[in-house]
XYZ file of C-alpha atoms in Angstrom:
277
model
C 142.932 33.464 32.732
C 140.826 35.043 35.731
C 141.236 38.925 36.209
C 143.475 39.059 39.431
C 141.386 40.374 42.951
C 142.278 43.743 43.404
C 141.306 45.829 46.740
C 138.767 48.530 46.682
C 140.863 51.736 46.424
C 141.445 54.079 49.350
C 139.164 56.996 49.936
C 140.958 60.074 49.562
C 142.576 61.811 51.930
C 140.102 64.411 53.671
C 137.246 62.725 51.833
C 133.829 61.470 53.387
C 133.707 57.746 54.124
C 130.086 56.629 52.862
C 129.311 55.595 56.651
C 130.212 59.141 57.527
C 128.128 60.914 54.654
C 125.100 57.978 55.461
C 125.248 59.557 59.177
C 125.662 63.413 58.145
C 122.366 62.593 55.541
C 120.846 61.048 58.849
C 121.398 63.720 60.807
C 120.322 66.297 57.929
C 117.031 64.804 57.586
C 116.577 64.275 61.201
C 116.575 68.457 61.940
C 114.577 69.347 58.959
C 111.942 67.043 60.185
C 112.493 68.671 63.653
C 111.814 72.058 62.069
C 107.985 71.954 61.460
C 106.552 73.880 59.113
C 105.484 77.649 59.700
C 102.058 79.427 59.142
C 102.644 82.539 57.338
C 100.211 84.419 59.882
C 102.666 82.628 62.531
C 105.418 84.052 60.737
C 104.444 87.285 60.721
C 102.914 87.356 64.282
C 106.467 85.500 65.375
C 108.685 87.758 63.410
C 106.664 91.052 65.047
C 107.224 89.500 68.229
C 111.523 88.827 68.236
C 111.702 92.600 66.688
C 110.325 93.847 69.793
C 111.793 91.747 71.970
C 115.174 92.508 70.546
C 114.448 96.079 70.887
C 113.697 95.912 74.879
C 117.141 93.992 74.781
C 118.751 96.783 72.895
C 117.403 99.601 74.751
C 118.321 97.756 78.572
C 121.899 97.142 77.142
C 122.214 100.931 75.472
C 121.711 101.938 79.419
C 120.740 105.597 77.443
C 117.866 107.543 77.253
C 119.194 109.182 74.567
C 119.357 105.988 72.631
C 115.916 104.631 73.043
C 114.233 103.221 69.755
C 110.933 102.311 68.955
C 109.997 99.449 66.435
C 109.178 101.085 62.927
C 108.628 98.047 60.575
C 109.974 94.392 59.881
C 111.454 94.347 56.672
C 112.978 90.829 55.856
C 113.148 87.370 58.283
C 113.224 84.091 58.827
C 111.493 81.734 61.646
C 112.283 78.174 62.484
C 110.352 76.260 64.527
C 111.219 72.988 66.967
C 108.060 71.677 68.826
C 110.787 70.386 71.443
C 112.839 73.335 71.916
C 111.289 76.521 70.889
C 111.802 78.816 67.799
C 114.398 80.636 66.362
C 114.188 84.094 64.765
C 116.199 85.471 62.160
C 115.104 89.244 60.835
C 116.165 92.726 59.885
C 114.146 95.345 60.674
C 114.128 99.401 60.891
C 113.821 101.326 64.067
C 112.751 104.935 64.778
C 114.138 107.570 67.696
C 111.717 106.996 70.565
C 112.000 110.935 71.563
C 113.316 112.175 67.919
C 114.656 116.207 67.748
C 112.751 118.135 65.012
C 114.371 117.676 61.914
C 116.336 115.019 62.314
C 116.936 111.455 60.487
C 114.641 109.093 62.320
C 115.029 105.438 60.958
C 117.618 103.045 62.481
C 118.341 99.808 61.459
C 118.590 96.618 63.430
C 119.495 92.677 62.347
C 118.729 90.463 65.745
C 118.828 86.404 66.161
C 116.179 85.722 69.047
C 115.810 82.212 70.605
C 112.009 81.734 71.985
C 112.467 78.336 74.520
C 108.659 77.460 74.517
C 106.758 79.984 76.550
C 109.505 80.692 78.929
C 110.457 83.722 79.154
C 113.535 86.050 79.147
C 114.803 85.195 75.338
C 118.277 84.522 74.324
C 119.380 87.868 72.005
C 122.284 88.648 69.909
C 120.762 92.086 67.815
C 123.288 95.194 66.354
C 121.744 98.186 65.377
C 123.193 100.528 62.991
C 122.249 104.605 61.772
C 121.370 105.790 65.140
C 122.091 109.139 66.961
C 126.199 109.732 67.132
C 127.199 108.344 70.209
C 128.649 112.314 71.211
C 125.293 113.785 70.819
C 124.399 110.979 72.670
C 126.338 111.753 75.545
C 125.449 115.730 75.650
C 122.001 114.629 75.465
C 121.823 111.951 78.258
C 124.103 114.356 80.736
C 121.392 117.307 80.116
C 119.168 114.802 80.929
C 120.770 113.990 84.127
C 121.173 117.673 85.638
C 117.267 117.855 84.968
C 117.380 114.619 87.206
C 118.947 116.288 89.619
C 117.187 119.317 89.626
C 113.782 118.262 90.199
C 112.811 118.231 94.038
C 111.626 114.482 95.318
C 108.511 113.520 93.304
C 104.851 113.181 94.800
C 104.528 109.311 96.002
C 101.425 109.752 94.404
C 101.917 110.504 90.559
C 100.672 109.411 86.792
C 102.869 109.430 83.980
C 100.819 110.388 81.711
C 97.986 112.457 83.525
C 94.476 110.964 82.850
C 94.660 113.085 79.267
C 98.055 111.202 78.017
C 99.838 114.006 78.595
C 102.945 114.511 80.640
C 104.531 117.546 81.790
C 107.904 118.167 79.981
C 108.857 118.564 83.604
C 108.948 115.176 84.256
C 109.621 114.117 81.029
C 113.276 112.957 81.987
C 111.614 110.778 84.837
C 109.491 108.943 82.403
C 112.541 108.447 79.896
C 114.241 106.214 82.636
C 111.311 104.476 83.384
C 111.078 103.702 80.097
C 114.389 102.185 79.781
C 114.260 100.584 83.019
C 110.945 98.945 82.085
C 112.951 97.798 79.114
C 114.611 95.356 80.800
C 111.522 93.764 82.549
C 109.797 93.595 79.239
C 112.304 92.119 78.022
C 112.645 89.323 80.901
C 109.041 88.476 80.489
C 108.529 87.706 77.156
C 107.589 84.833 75.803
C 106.563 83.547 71.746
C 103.379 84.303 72.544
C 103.111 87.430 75.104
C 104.508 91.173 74.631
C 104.357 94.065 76.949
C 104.254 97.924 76.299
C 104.535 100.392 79.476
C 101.064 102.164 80.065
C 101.900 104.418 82.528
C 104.279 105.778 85.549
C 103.281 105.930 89.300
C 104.430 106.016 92.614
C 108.191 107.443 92.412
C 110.280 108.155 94.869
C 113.930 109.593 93.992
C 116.637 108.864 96.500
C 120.073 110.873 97.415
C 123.167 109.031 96.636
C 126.524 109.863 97.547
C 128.127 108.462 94.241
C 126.205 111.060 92.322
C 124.075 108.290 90.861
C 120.111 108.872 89.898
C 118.756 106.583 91.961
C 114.765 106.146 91.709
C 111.803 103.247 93.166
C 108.780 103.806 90.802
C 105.842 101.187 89.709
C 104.636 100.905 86.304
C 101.709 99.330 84.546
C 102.499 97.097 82.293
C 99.894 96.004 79.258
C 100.279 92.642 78.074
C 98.312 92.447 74.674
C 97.574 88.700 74.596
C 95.580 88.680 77.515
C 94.721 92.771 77.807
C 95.657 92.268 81.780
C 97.607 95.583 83.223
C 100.582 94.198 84.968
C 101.212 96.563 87.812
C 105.714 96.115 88.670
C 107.666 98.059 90.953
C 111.211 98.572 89.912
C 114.094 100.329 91.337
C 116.697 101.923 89.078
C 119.597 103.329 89.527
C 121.581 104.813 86.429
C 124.511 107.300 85.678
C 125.717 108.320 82.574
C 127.669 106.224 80.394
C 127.369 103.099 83.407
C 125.554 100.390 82.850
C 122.025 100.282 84.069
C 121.523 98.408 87.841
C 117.603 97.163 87.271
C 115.610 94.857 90.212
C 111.722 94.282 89.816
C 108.731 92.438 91.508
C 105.858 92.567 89.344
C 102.475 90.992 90.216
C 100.698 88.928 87.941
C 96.890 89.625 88.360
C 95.546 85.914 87.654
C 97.064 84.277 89.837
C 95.821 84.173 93.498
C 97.306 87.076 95.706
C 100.325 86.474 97.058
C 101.790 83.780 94.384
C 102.051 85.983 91.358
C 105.189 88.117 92.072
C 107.896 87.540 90.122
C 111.897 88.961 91.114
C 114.128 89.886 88.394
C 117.465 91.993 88.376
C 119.667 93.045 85.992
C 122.845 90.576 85.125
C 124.396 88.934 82.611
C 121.964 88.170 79.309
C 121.303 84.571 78.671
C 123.473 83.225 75.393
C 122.116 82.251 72.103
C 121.518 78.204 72.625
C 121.949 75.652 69.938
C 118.684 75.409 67.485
């Protein structure tokens, strides 16, 4: 007597059909091939390179003086690279005060995702920073700031920040503080994977009256972009109170391209979200 024909039985409830694993396997080989392999010089160079630019985006965002850090050292990361979309950054890495007190605790710490779209600039940032200066001291320290601001009497048109010996006059030390974190931002917009930016020096500033009680400044920098060693030369205006965000618009000049076609307009607006990898 033949066995009887019995059905296959059912797949349980919740469980993968094999199409449906067959397609998920598809689709996990198909972004692991996407994701080419990475140099460890590339690595390094790439993980450097979203540390800094997560910095510029913390510092913009802080909208303090007070609360500007510097990049101390990468200390752990991860880099994933997609020849059609760009690379993704994940890394932890420590921080130091940019204008530390004597005596004081200087390392910060800072986990950031950056998203590199290939060569274009402004990256997507999500980064969190942790151990930095107490957000009351903070405060004291950015108002203080701000009555020096006030204080000082309309600045030469004509002025370097630092003087031709890298020095600058403690003076004008809260002028070159904002610059610095308004140059932030415009580092931040243009970089790229491959090109970083570090401000070289302050010129040309003219402070404005405001009736809000705002510090309201037009100043041009010189920007040094290390890939190429070109100085960047971008005029910015600012305008900042404490504890507001910072209002940032720019027109830098790129020097190899043909005068006239290198400017490029930014202003301060909502960042750009992390896109899908």
């Amino acid at each position: 007597m033949q066995p009887r024909w019995q059905p296959p039985p059912a797949p349980r409830r919740g469980a993968p059909r094999p199409a449906a694993r067959l397609l998920a396997l598809l689709l996990l080989l198909g972004l692991e091939a996407a994701a080419a392999p990475v140099d460890v010089g590339v690595q390094r160079r790439l993980l450097q390179q979203a540390a800094r630019a997560a910095l510029h985006f913390f510092n913009f965002r802080a909208g303090s003086p007070s609360a500007l850090q510097v990049l101390s050292a990468v200390q752990e990361g991860r880099v994933w690279v997609n020849p059609e979309k760009g690379c993704k950054v994940e890394l932890v890495f420590s921080t130091e005060r940019y204008n530390p007190q004597d005596g004081e605790e200087r390392l910060g710490k800072c986990s950031a995702r950056v998203f590199f779209k290939n060569q274009k600039p402004r990256p997507a940032i999500n980064v969190t920073c942790i151990r930095l200066t107490e957000k009351k001291t903070r405060q004291q320290e950015d108002y203080l700031l701000y009555k020096q601001m006030k204080q000082l009497k309309n600045p030469l048109d004509a002025v370097s920040i630092p003087d031709s010996h890298g020095n600058i006059d403690p003076s004008l030390r809260p002028m070159w503080d904002l610059a610095f974190l308004g140059s932030s931002y415009v580092m931040w917009e243009k970089t790229t994977q491959s090109s970083h930016y570090n401000l070289a020096q302050l010129s040309a500033v003219k402070q404005w009256k405001t009736n809000d009680g705002a510090i309201d400044f037009d100043y041009t920098v010189l920007l040094h972009e290390f890939s190429t060693q070109e100085i960047i030369p971008c005029h910015i205006h600012l305008v900042w109170s404490p504890g507001k965000p910072l209002r940032v618009k720019y027109n830098c000049q790129e020097l190899q391209l043909p005068e006239g076609s290198g400017a490029e307009e930014g202003s301060a607006g909502a960042p750009t979200q992390l896109s899908s990898f």
